[in-house]
XYZ file of C-alpha atoms in Angstrom:
733
model
C -24.909 -30.017 -26.015
C -22.739 -28.310 -23.384
C -24.967 -25.851 -21.527
C -22.005 -23.970 -20.056
C -20.512 -23.076 -23.453
C -23.680 -21.894 -25.197
C -23.785 -18.302 -26.445
C -27.431 -18.125 -25.458
C -27.827 -14.504 -26.526
C -26.824 -15.474 -30.088
C -29.258 -18.328 -30.759
C -30.931 -16.501 -33.679
C -34.473 -17.331 -32.545
C -37.322 -15.715 -30.624
C -40.347 -17.022 -28.756
C -43.564 -17.051 -30.831
C -45.717 -14.839 -28.599
C -44.431 -11.755 -30.416
C -42.683 -10.264 -33.424
C -39.191 -8.747 -33.418
C -38.339 -5.823 -35.688
C -34.753 -4.540 -35.758
C -34.288 -0.945 -36.921
C -31.220 0.967 -38.025
C -30.348 3.784 -35.632
C -31.158 6.649 -36.249
C -32.752 6.166 -39.704
C -35.512 3.889 -38.327
C -35.363 1.742 -41.459
C -36.042 -1.945 -40.959
C -32.824 -3.990 -40.949
C -34.246 -7.420 -40.079
C -37.437 -9.055 -38.779
C -38.415 -12.374 -37.273
C -39.838 -14.914 -39.696
C -43.425 -14.716 -38.371
C -44.342 -11.281 -39.745
C -46.700 -12.637 -42.378
C -48.840 -14.331 -39.727
C -49.132 -11.309 -37.428
C -48.385 -8.252 -39.581
C -49.541 -9.396 -43.002
C -46.137 -8.801 -44.630
C -43.557 -11.229 -45.909
C -40.233 -10.714 -44.023
C -38.330 -9.741 -47.167
C -40.974 -7.142 -48.036
C -40.171 -5.237 -44.829
C -36.358 -5.096 -45.168
C -35.074 -1.521 -45.762
C -38.599 -0.085 -45.367
C -39.162 2.795 -42.928
C -40.948 1.897 -39.686
C -43.712 4.356 -40.667
C -44.994 1.526 -42.852
C -46.231 -0.123 -39.637
C -46.563 2.737 -37.122
C -48.433 6.022 -37.257
C -46.766 9.427 -37.264
C -47.240 10.024 -33.541
C -45.655 6.679 -32.626
C -42.685 7.249 -34.944
C -42.189 10.694 -33.421
C -42.216 9.181 -29.910
C -39.463 6.731 -30.914
C -37.431 9.513 -32.556
C -37.641 11.646 -29.411
C -36.258 8.794 -27.306
C -33.299 7.898 -29.507
C -30.833 9.573 -27.135
C -32.886 9.073 -23.991
C -34.579 6.169 -22.234
C -37.211 4.136 -24.072
C -38.826 3.266 -20.734
C -40.587 6.627 -21.019
C -42.731 5.322 -23.907
C -42.856 1.573 -23.149
C -45.200 -0.072 -23.817
C -46.591 1.302 -27.083
C -50.231 0.300 -27.618
C -50.327 -0.660 -31.303
C -52.810 -1.984 -33.814
C -51.425 -3.339 -37.088
C -53.703 -5.054 -39.625
C -56.453 -5.479 -36.990
C -54.036 -7.170 -34.544
C -53.340 -5.545 -31.159
C -49.788 -5.437 -29.791
C -47.800 -4.005 -26.937
C -44.595 -2.572 -28.352
C -41.439 -2.707 -26.187
C -38.375 -0.822 -27.423
C -34.712 -0.862 -26.432
C -31.460 0.202 -28.069
C -28.301 -1.907 -28.252
C -25.237 -2.148 -30.501
C -26.415 0.714 -32.784
C -29.721 -0.995 -33.452
C -33.238 -0.296 -32.162
C -35.169 -3.407 -31.185
C -38.961 -3.133 -31.424
C -40.635 -6.169 -29.847
C -44.345 -6.574 -30.535
C -46.058 -8.749 -27.947
C -49.406 -10.121 -29.153
C -52.374 -9.230 -26.941
C -56.136 -9.710 -27.134
C -58.322 -6.798 -28.216
C -60.179 -6.980 -24.935
C -57.030 -6.472 -22.867
C -56.214 -2.969 -21.755
C -53.399 -2.110 -19.369
C -54.279 0.065 -16.412
C -51.191 1.738 -15.051
C -53.293 3.889 -12.727
C -53.405 0.921 -10.386
C -49.588 0.733 -10.322
C -49.235 3.188 -7.429
C -51.910 1.544 -5.302
C -50.537 -1.951 -5.804
C -46.883 -1.112 -5.222
C -47.536 1.354 -2.403
C -49.267 -1.244 -0.237
C -46.553 -3.819 -0.875
C -43.741 -1.331 -0.145
C -45.366 -0.458 3.193
C -45.269 -4.150 4.119
C -41.632 -4.465 3.014
C -40.587 -1.437 5.057
C -41.929 -3.076 8.235
C -39.793 -6.188 7.805
C -36.846 -6.567 10.188
C -34.632 -9.064 8.416
C -33.949 -10.891 5.172
C -36.270 -13.801 5.931
C -39.288 -11.542 6.531
C -38.472 -9.498 3.416
C -38.164 -12.617 1.249
C -41.373 -14.158 2.589
C -43.433 -11.077 1.731
C -41.853 -10.694 -1.726
C -42.681 -14.248 -2.836
C -46.210 -14.023 -1.409
C -47.003 -10.705 -3.096
C -45.545 -11.685 -6.480
C -47.522 -14.933 -6.441
C -50.672 -12.950 -5.615
C -49.989 -10.555 -8.527
C -49.058 -13.177 -11.124
C -50.945 -16.277 -9.913
C -47.939 -18.509 -10.618
C -48.143 -21.958 -9.033
C -44.795 -21.475 -7.274
C -42.643 -18.408 -6.499
C -39.202 -18.858 -4.873
C -36.251 -16.732 -3.881
C -33.086 -18.489 -4.962
C -29.893 -17.094 -3.380
C -26.398 -17.700 -4.748
C -24.215 -18.749 -1.817
C -20.503 -17.990 -1.515
C -19.737 -21.430 -2.948
C -21.900 -20.412 -5.991
C -24.550 -23.032 -5.215
C -28.184 -21.951 -5.272
C -30.267 -22.088 -2.089
C -34.060 -21.627 -1.851
C -34.569 -19.298 1.129
C -38.272 -18.427 0.637
C -41.238 -19.974 -1.159
C -44.928 -19.368 -1.840
C -46.786 -22.195 -3.637
C -49.973 -24.092 -4.269
C -50.802 -26.256 -1.271
C -50.686 -29.521 -3.226
C -47.120 -28.993 -4.479
C -44.029 -30.440 -2.824
C -41.913 -27.791 -1.152
C -38.528 -26.707 -2.549
C -37.761 -24.584 0.533
C -34.193 -25.002 1.847
C -33.177 -27.165 -1.103
C -29.812 -26.544 -2.759
C -29.080 -26.433 -6.478
C -25.630 -26.938 -8.016
C -23.752 -24.114 -9.721
C -24.151 -25.919 -13.042
C -27.951 -25.408 -13.020
C -27.399 -21.732 -13.887
C -24.056 -21.445 -15.726
C -21.951 -18.290 -15.686
C -23.158 -17.020 -19.068
C -26.777 -17.314 -17.976
C -25.958 -15.489 -14.735
C -24.295 -12.738 -16.728
C -27.448 -12.219 -18.823
C -29.568 -12.132 -15.663
C -27.350 -9.305 -14.402
C -28.038 -7.344 -17.627
C -31.732 -8.017 -18.108
C -33.659 -7.909 -14.838
C -36.681 -9.889 -16.033
C -37.027 -12.991 -18.161
C -40.316 -14.613 -19.182
C -41.104 -17.940 -20.917
C -44.879 -18.303 -21.454
C -44.667 -21.855 -22.838
C -41.624 -24.118 -22.632
C -43.010 -26.254 -25.474
C -43.032 -23.338 -27.927
C -41.850 -23.637 -31.516
C -38.956 -21.171 -31.987
C -39.247 -18.461 -34.622
C -36.164 -17.887 -36.749
C -34.377 -14.537 -36.802
C -32.032 -14.317 -39.770
C -28.623 -12.645 -39.604
C -27.915 -9.124 -40.791
C -28.781 -9.126 -44.537
C -25.587 -7.295 -45.509
C -22.911 -8.307 -42.953
C -24.330 -11.731 -42.010
C -23.807 -10.646 -38.377
C -25.734 -12.578 -35.715
C -27.889 -10.172 -33.725
C -27.097 -10.020 -29.991
C -30.423 -10.378 -28.139
C -29.040 -9.895 -24.605
C -31.716 -7.311 -23.714
C -34.556 -8.817 -25.711
C -37.793 -9.867 -23.980
C -38.660 -12.311 -26.790
C -35.151 -13.835 -26.998
C -35.214 -17.561 -27.667
C -34.429 -19.923 -24.810
C -31.500 -22.294 -24.650
C -32.608 -25.861 -25.492
C -30.758 -27.039 -22.363
C -32.744 -24.698 -20.130
C -36.011 -25.742 -21.786
C -35.128 -29.382 -21.173
C -34.267 -28.516 -17.556
C -37.703 -26.915 -17.015
C -39.478 -29.801 -18.752
C -37.654 -32.276 -16.498
C -39.048 -30.334 -13.525
C -42.549 -30.499 -14.984
C -42.654 -26.711 -15.410
C -44.643 -25.389 -18.415
C -43.930 -21.651 -18.036
C -41.648 -19.440 -15.977
C -40.681 -15.891 -15.099
C -37.393 -14.887 -13.488
C -36.563 -11.581 -11.766
C -32.965 -10.663 -10.934
C -31.903 -9.486 -7.472
C -28.798 -7.285 -7.591
C -26.659 -6.393 -4.577
C -23.585 -4.145 -4.911
C -23.679 -4.547 -8.710
C -23.513 -8.344 -8.433
C -26.197 -10.947 -9.086
C -27.214 -11.915 -5.548
C -30.084 -14.201 -6.457
C -33.275 -14.715 -8.454
C -37.014 -14.611 -7.887
C -38.058 -17.736 -9.788
C -41.734 -18.128 -10.775
C -42.953 -21.530 -12.067
C -46.275 -22.612 -13.495
C -47.341 -26.120 -14.407
C -49.386 -24.924 -17.379
C -48.607 -22.299 -20.063
C -48.959 -18.767 -18.752
C -48.495 -15.332 -20.303
C -47.803 -12.409 -17.936
C -48.781 -8.990 -19.354
C -46.265 -6.196 -19.542
C -47.765 -4.081 -16.748
C -47.777 -6.989 -14.273
C -44.218 -7.857 -15.263
C -43.228 -4.237 -14.689
C -44.659 -4.306 -11.152
C -42.758 -7.556 -10.456
C -39.539 -6.114 -11.841
C -40.083 -3.019 -9.692
C -40.520 -5.204 -6.590
C -37.300 -7.012 -7.481
C -35.502 -3.669 -7.579
C -37.073 -2.646 -4.262
C -35.785 -5.876 -2.742
C -32.338 -5.165 -4.189
C -32.397 -1.753 -2.490
C -33.650 -3.140 0.840
C -31.284 -6.113 0.780
C -28.151 -4.532 2.357
C -30.124 -3.157 5.326
C -31.995 -6.424 5.910
C -28.825 -8.506 5.669
C -27.209 -6.111 8.138
C -29.962 -6.927 10.637
C -29.254 -10.661 10.428
C -27.318 -12.027 13.437
C -27.702 -8.578 15.013
C -27.026 -9.721 18.594
C -23.863 -11.528 17.549
C -22.689 -8.499 15.552
C -23.160 -6.238 18.594
C -21.240 -8.721 20.768
C -18.319 -8.912 18.329
C -18.253 -5.129 17.969
C -17.923 -4.787 21.773
C -15.022 -7.256 21.757
C -13.326 -5.272 18.988
C -13.788 -1.974 20.854
C -12.273 -3.381 24.061
C -9.394 -4.919 22.142
C -8.510 -1.711 20.317
C -8.662 0.292 23.555
C -6.289 -2.170 25.208
C -3.866 -2.228 22.261
C -3.788 1.556 21.896
C -2.790 2.007 25.551
C -0.021 -0.587 25.410
C 3.628 0.314 24.971
C 4.362 -3.075 23.354
C 1.835 -4.039 20.684
C 2.910 -7.691 20.357
C 2.790 -8.264 24.117
C -0.670 -6.700 24.167
C -1.859 -8.969 21.323
C -0.624 -12.008 23.228
C -2.126 -10.849 26.531
C -5.487 -10.462 24.764
C -5.277 -13.800 22.929
C -8.614 -15.154 24.185
C -10.416 -11.951 23.199
C -8.827 -12.107 19.734
C -10.040 -15.709 19.410
C -13.607 -14.587 20.167
C -13.415 -11.603 17.775
C -14.608 -13.755 14.822
C -16.116 -16.677 16.761
C -13.060 -18.867 16.267
C -12.572 -22.161 18.112
C -8.878 -21.288 18.373
C -6.331 -18.731 17.226
C -2.607 -18.615 16.489
C -0.656 -15.360 16.703
C 2.554 -15.572 14.686
C 5.042 -12.848 15.666
C 8.227 -13.043 13.592
C 8.277 -16.863 13.554
C 7.251 -17.179 17.213
C 3.834 -18.786 17.795
C 1.338 -18.119 20.577
C -1.685 -20.447 20.624
C -5.101 -20.037 22.251
C -8.101 -22.377 22.231
C -8.264 -25.424 19.954
C -5.541 -25.314 17.305
C -3.257 -27.633 15.323
C 0.239 -28.247 16.692
C 2.988 -25.637 16.254
C 4.691 -27.819 13.628
C 1.441 -28.185 11.653
C 0.815 -24.434 11.829
C 4.342 -23.583 10.618
C 3.852 -25.895 7.609
C 0.424 -24.354 6.962
C 1.899 -20.824 7.041
C 4.612 -21.839 4.569
C 1.884 -23.125 2.237
C -0.386 -20.084 2.626
C 2.466 -17.641 1.993
C 2.825 -19.159 -1.475
C -0.852 -19.731 -2.248
C -2.396 -16.507 -0.910
C -1.536 -12.977 -1.971
C -4.264 -10.992 -0.198
C -4.033 -9.655 3.343
C -7.093 -11.676 4.318
C -7.917 -15.239 3.296
C -10.685 -17.507 4.547
C -12.163 -20.902 3.776
C -14.447 -23.366 5.538
C -12.961 -26.232 3.513
C -9.193 -26.075 4.122
C -8.512 -29.647 3.016
C -9.774 -28.762 -0.471
C -6.651 -26.660 -1.057
C -4.375 -28.203 1.584
C -4.751 -31.971 1.786
C -2.698 -32.252 4.996
C -5.500 -30.401 6.809
C -7.471 -33.668 6.911
C -5.028 -34.713 9.628
C -6.255 -31.949 11.961
C -9.829 -31.531 10.679
C -11.281 -31.624 14.199
C -9.632 -28.296 15.056
C -8.992 -26.649 11.674
C -11.351 -27.556 8.839
C -11.821 -23.812 8.399
C -9.351 -20.951 8.770
C -9.382 -17.172 8.576
C -5.910 -15.739 7.940
C -5.120 -12.087 8.666
C -1.762 -10.768 7.448
C -0.452 -7.857 9.501
C 2.860 -7.743 7.616
C 4.624 -10.273 5.378
C 8.082 -8.755 5.793
C 8.500 -10.032 9.349
C 5.778 -12.738 9.240
C 3.166 -11.268 11.538
C -0.076 -13.243 11.134
C -3.241 -14.016 13.039
C -4.947 -17.299 12.081
C -8.368 -18.254 13.422
C -9.441 -21.913 13.333
C -12.783 -23.726 13.213
C -13.209 -27.467 13.601
C -15.149 -29.833 11.365
C -18.957 -29.745 11.514
C -20.503 -32.623 9.567
C -23.604 -31.280 7.808
C -26.466 -32.806 5.836
C -27.218 -30.750 2.709
C -30.538 -31.263 0.929
C -30.289 -31.061 -2.857
C -33.002 -30.853 -5.495
C -31.801 -34.048 -7.151
C -28.266 -35.406 -7.338
C -26.102 -32.353 -8.226
C -23.447 -34.525 -9.832
C -25.787 -35.917 -12.487
C -25.503 -32.711 -14.537
C -21.806 -33.376 -15.161
C -20.950 -35.959 -17.788
C -17.527 -37.124 -18.919
C -17.488 -37.476 -22.684
C -14.832 -37.990 -25.346
C -14.341 -34.256 -25.838
C -14.142 -33.495 -22.120
C -16.523 -32.537 -19.299
C -20.030 -31.597 -20.464
C -22.812 -29.897 -18.497
C -26.359 -31.028 -19.259
C -29.796 -30.732 -17.613
C -30.629 -33.106 -14.796
C -33.548 -35.523 -15.128
C -34.421 -35.911 -11.454
C -35.258 -33.271 -8.827
C -36.193 -35.645 -6.030
C -34.705 -34.547 -2.714
C -31.185 -35.958 -2.447
C -29.209 -35.693 0.781
C -25.454 -35.430 1.045
C -23.280 -35.618 4.151
C -20.564 -32.986 3.879
C -17.285 -33.680 5.716
C -14.019 -31.785 6.252
C -15.870 -28.480 6.439
C -16.396 -26.030 9.275
C -19.226 -23.592 9.741
C -18.807 -20.878 7.104
C -17.271 -17.526 8.004
C -20.031 -14.942 7.931
C -19.523 -11.658 6.103
C -19.775 -9.661 9.324
C -17.100 -11.859 10.952
C -14.773 -11.252 8.004
C -15.538 -7.542 8.240
C -14.611 -7.584 11.950
C -11.240 -9.114 11.046
C -10.619 -6.460 8.369
C -11.574 -3.627 10.732
C -9.349 -5.107 13.437
C -6.389 -5.201 11.046
C -7.004 -1.600 9.993
C -7.119 -0.581 13.665
C -3.865 -2.428 14.430
C -2.152 -0.811 11.435
C -3.456 2.550 12.619
C -2.026 1.944 16.092
C 1.316 0.885 14.579
C 1.429 4.050 12.476
C 0.535 6.154 15.519
C 3.280 4.478 17.579
C 5.729 4.936 14.692
C 4.833 8.619 14.515
C 5.316 8.985 18.265
C 8.622 7.114 18.052
C 9.795 9.272 15.152
C 8.949 12.380 17.177
C 10.847 11.029 20.193
C 13.801 10.072 18.013
C 13.886 13.556 16.538
C 13.756 15.063 20.018
C 16.431 12.644 21.227
C 18.601 13.452 18.222
C 18.343 17.164 19.047
C 19.187 16.496 22.695
C 22.152 14.321 21.710
C 23.463 17.009 19.379
C 23.134 19.598 22.123
C 24.775 17.223 24.596
C 27.655 16.551 22.183
C 28.125 20.275 21.723
C 28.012 20.837 25.480
C 30.458 17.981 26.068
C 32.878 19.400 23.521
C 32.686 22.956 24.888
C 32.854 21.865 28.533
C 35.784 19.523 27.875
C 37.618 22.144 25.877
C 37.048 24.835 28.523
C 38.101 22.529 31.385
C 41.494 21.863 29.846
C 42.778 25.408 30.441
C 42.265 25.615 34.262
C 43.405 21.988 34.554
C 46.623 22.816 32.714
C 47.115 25.753 35.138
C 46.724 23.463 38.161
C 49.258 21.040 36.684
C 51.779 23.813 35.900
C 51.493 25.502 39.312
C 51.914 22.147 41.061
C 55.070 21.523 39.000
C 56.395 25.006 39.881
C 55.796 24.346 43.605
C 57.761 21.106 43.450
C 60.652 22.763 41.613
C 60.796 26.067 43.521
C 60.053 24.791 47.051
C 61.651 21.380 46.935
C 64.070 22.234 49.733
C 61.361 23.761 51.901
C 58.647 21.048 51.553
C 58.807 17.948 53.705
C 58.221 14.517 52.241
C 54.505 14.570 53.029
C 54.086 17.864 51.145
C 55.990 16.502 48.154
C 53.817 13.350 48.095
C 50.660 15.429 48.112
C 51.883 17.593 45.207
C 52.867 14.489 43.216
C 49.384 13.052 43.856
C 47.887 16.312 42.604
C 50.004 16.080 39.424
C 48.877 12.470 38.899
C 45.211 13.365 39.349
C 45.390 16.296 36.930
C 47.099 14.036 34.373
C 44.323 11.475 34.828
C 41.699 14.208 34.526
C 43.284 15.445 31.307
C 43.111 11.919 29.870
C 39.406 11.675 30.666
C 38.729 15.069 29.083
C 40.630 14.013 25.944
C 38.460 10.876 25.806
C 35.308 12.961 26.109
C 36.482 15.203 23.293
C 37.183 12.168 21.112
C 33.744 10.655 21.872
C 32.064 13.976 21.122
C 34.019 14.366 17.875
C 32.737 11.032 16.559
C 29.145 12.082 17.240
C 29.480 15.513 15.638
C 31.702 14.821 12.640
C 29.992 13.928 9.369
C 30.866 10.583 7.792
C 32.917 10.498 4.619
C 31.737 7.242 3.047
C 34.183 5.594 0.672
C 34.963 2.063 -0.545
C 37.333 0.353 1.920
C 39.711 -2.528 1.252
C 39.717 -4.075 4.729
C 42.644 -6.396 4.049
C 44.894 -3.479 3.090
C 43.652 -1.442 6.045
C 44.460 -4.227 8.530
C 47.904 -4.710 6.979
C 48.605 -1.002 7.522
C 47.456 -1.251 11.153
C 49.716 -4.284 11.640
C 52.744 -2.348 10.344
C 51.941 0.565 12.651
C 51.635 -1.734 15.698
C 54.927 -3.465 14.909
C 56.627 -0.079 14.978
C 54.962 1.084 18.206
C 54.151 -2.051 20.223
C 57.083 -3.109 22.431
C 56.314 -6.815 22.709
C 57.142 -8.987 19.695
C 55.371 -12.274 20.577
C 52.124 -11.551 18.774
C 50.597 -12.022 15.351
C 47.506 -10.967 13.397
C 45.918 -13.614 11.166
C 43.432 -12.823 8.398
C 41.552 -16.132 8.057
C 40.475 -15.452 4.456
C 40.408 -12.564 2.053
C 38.007 -10.023 3.486
C 35.256 -8.532 1.315
C 35.378 -4.832 0.590
C 32.968 -2.608 2.451
C 31.770 1.005 2.611
C 32.484 3.450 5.408
C 34.521 6.328 6.767
C 38.144 5.093 6.402
C 39.485 7.079 9.373
C 36.761 5.889 11.764
C 36.903 2.282 10.540
C 40.671 2.299 11.113
C 40.097 3.616 14.631
C 37.481 0.901 15.237
C 39.795 -1.919 14.111
C 42.810 -0.501 15.970
C 40.860 -0.339 19.244
C 39.635 -3.942 18.999
C 43.052 -5.306 17.952
C 45.012 -3.459 20.653
C 42.500 -4.589 23.309
C 43.064 -8.186 22.214
C 46.830 -7.728 22.626
C 46.643 -5.627 25.767
C 44.408 -7.874 27.865
C 46.304 -11.063 27.138
C 48.531 -13.285 29.337
C 49.475 -15.769 26.630
C 53.097 -16.280 25.623
C 52.041 -16.033 21.997
C 49.260 -13.523 21.517
C 47.051 -14.257 18.454
C 44.441 -12.015 16.840
C 42.260 -13.640 14.165
C 40.192 -11.484 11.799
C 37.564 -12.857 9.399
C 33.862 -12.912 8.479
C 31.004 -15.415 8.667
C 29.599 -17.208 5.638
C 27.028 -19.617 7.122
C 23.508 -18.905 5.806
C 21.922 -18.994 9.257
C 24.443 -16.507 10.597
C 23.905 -14.210 7.619
C 20.125 -14.284 8.195
C 20.652 -13.116 11.782
C 22.371 -9.985 10.463
C 19.564 -9.345 7.936
C 21.823 -9.918 4.913
C 24.660 -7.683 6.206
C 28.205 -9.103 6.379
C 29.255 -10.186 9.875
C 32.938 -9.528 10.620
C 34.743 -10.802 13.703
C 37.968 -10.101 15.624
C 38.965 -12.983 17.867
C 41.740 -13.059 20.497
C 43.207 -15.678 22.822
C 43.356 -13.280 25.757
C 41.938 -13.332 29.249
C 38.284 -13.246 28.242
C 35.318 -11.389 29.734
C 32.811 -12.670 32.270
C 29.267 -12.885 30.904
C 27.909 -10.492 33.529
C 30.011 -7.721 31.943
C 28.864 -8.302 28.318
C 26.466 -5.348 28.331
C 28.393 -2.986 30.595
C 31.753 -2.969 28.795
C 30.394 -0.619 26.123
C 29.519 2.062 28.678
C 31.705 5.144 28.774
C 34.486 5.136 31.407
C 33.667 1.510 32.305
C 36.834 -0.425 33.238
C 37.004 -4.064 34.332
C 40.460 -3.633 35.899
C 42.348 -1.203 38.077
C 43.512 2.097 36.632
C 47.159 1.119 36.503
C 46.681 -2.468 35.342
C 47.341 -3.537 31.731
C 48.912 -0.235 30.786
C 46.121 1.929 32.197
C 43.328 3.378 30.062
C 40.281 5.529 30.536
C 37.458 3.069 29.660
C 36.321 4.842 26.490
C 37.779 2.630 23.741
C 34.860 0.160 23.384
C 32.345 2.982 23.787
C 33.937 4.708 20.789
C 33.983 1.408 18.864
C 30.238 0.921 19.462
C 29.444 4.484 18.435
C 31.457 4.207 15.188
C 29.606 0.997 14.230
C 26.190 2.435 15.056
C 26.930 5.560 13.021
C 27.545 3.222 10.079
C 24.191 1.510 10.660
C 25.711 -1.665 12.101
C 25.636 -3.673 15.338
C 28.276 -5.117 17.664
C 28.106 -8.024 20.102
C 30.519 -10.518 21.619
C 31.106 -14.075 22.723
C 33.702 -14.868 25.368
C 35.005 -17.687 27.533
C 36.611 -16.284 30.643
C 40.302 -17.225 30.700
C 40.351 -18.375 27.050
C 39.540 -15.392 24.845
C 36.936 -13.100 23.313
C 35.330 -12.717 19.873
C 33.779 -9.402 18.888
C 31.223 -9.588 16.029
C 30.114 -6.510 14.127
C 28.273 -5.630 10.919
C 29.105 -3.008 8.327
C 27.252 -1.982 5.147
C-alpha cells in the first residue's frame, strides 16, 4: 500500500475506545453510527438511524448542544454522560453540515478535575516565559508533557527546510536509547498526514494493535464521512505498521504551528498501551499552542550575537550607499562588507554584465554561465540553496567555493545581481534507520512504505554548504529593499534636478533669443554708420583710417553671423516638434538636388548604400540635421573626388548597443578629425580651423545637429581616422 496516496481521513473506521455518532445539523437526528453501539450503548446500529439524539442524551445535554450549533463546541466539551450504566466523555465538533458526537469510554471511578488546570498550566507557563531560546523552550516542554502524561518518551520533531524531520529535544525513560539529534526522512510523515496535523492539533492512539470499528457510509447518499477532525478516527495501516516496527504500543501527537504552517510535532511514545484522558490531553494541547505562540520570539533569540553583528554591517552599508553619488561604485567599494552581510565566503556583484568579485568565488566565466542558468530557472528576486549541484550539475566543478549560493536580483532589465557563495562542508547526518528503505520501486511506480529498521544510520553528505539561516536571508531582503529605496530617492532627486534644469534651459533659451534679437538692431546701426563713413569721407580718410573702418565692417558682419547662429540654436530648443513619418531616401535625394544647384564644385557624389528604413521625426529638423552633416563632409575634404556614403547598421551586436534603435551613419572621405577633438566638436562656436579657412563658418553646425538628435531621443557619436575620413553615427526613433 502506498502511504503517500492514502486518503487517511476517509478510511471509514474508528478506534475501539469510543463510539462515534453522526448527527444531522440542525435537526440532531442520527445519520450514522459506528458498528460498536450494541456493545457500549445497548442498541443495534440500525435501530439508531434517523432517531433523535434525545434517545441517548437528557434534555439538558440536548439543549447544550443546540445552543452551540452556531458557536464553539469547546464551551461544552467534554460532556459527562451515562448511557445504559456506561460512563462516557462526549466530545463534539461540527464539520461538513454534520455534528460528530464522539463518546470516549471511561471508568465510573474516573472524574475529571478541571480546577487543577490553572495551577498546572500556570506553573509550566512561568517556566516557559523564563526560557531564552528555542532549545530551552523545547527542553521544558518535553519534560513537562512527559511528567503530565507519563509517556515513556516525549520528543520535539522539527520539520527542516528540506522537509526532513529532526529531533531537537527529548525526555525519556533512562533505559531507552536516545533519538535526540536523529533525522527522519520526509516520507515518514507524508504530505496528507502533515495536512491533517495542521487541522487537528492533537492525535491519540491508545493501542496500535487495536481492532478497527467499521463506520458505514451515509445511508442515503453512500457518501464516505470525512473524519479529519475526529478524535477517534481510524489510523492508517501504514502508520500502525511504522509504530509497530519502532516497538511503540501507543502514541500521542501534538501539532506545533508557526505562521499558519506546521512547524513540527510533539511526539509521545509508550511501549505499552496507554489511554490519556481528555483533560490531560487538553492541557498538552494547550502547551502545544503556548509553544506555537512563544516560538517566533525564541527563534528570534537564536544566533543573537550573529544577528546583531550582521545588522551593524547592514546599517553601515546603507549609510555609505545613501551618501554616495554613484550607487554602483559604492557597492563595489564596499564589496567586502557586502560579502560579510550574510556570512558568505565570497560574493559577485554583477553590474550590467560587468563582474566584480570578492572573497572565494568561481571564475568569471563560470559565474556568467551560472547567471544565464539562474535567469531561466528562477523567477523570484531572491533565490538560495545550499545544494547548488542538485539543480545545476556544473556546480560540482567549483564545489569548494560555491556549493551554496544566495542570489539577490536588484533589477533584471539591466542584469544587476548580487550573488553570495559558500563552499562545500562535508557533513555526517545521523538518521533513524536508512531513509531510503521507505522508497520501493514497483511495477506501478514508486511506492512509499514503512521502514523496518530504526537503528542509527549515518550518511556523509557532499556537495552541500552550510544552510542559509532565515535571519541571513532576511538581511539580504532588507538590504535589497534599502538599495531600491536609495535608488528611488536618487531618481526623485534627479527628476527634481532635471525639472529645475529644464526650467533654467527654457529661461536661458528665451534670454538667448531676446538678447540675440535685441543685439541685431544696434549692430546693424554700427555697420550702416561705418559704411556711410567710408562712402562720405573716402577722400578725407587716409589709408589707415579706411583699413580700420573696413575691419569694423568685417567684425560687425562676423558678429551678426554669430547672433544668427544663436537665434537658430535657440529656435531649435524652443520650437515644438512636429512628428511625422519620414522617407529618408526621398529626403536625401531632395537634399542632393538642392546641393547640386547651390554647390559650386561638381566632383562629388552621395551614395545611399542600401534602401533606408523609414523613421519618425520632425521633417524640417531632420532635413537640417542631414544637410549639416553632408555639407561638412564635402566642405572639409581635400580629395579630388569627394564621396559621402549614407546607410544604417544591421549587425545584431551593433543594434544591441543602440538598445534596439536603428543606427544610421554618414561617412565621408575627407580630412578626418583627431581623436582629442571627438568630444569638443559638438560644443557651440567650437571650430577646428581658422575663421576664413574652408569657406568660414561660425562653429554651430554640429552643435545644432546634436541638439536636433537629442530632441528626438537619439544619440550621436563618431569614428574618424585623421587624414582619411569621418563617420558620424546617430540613432532616431
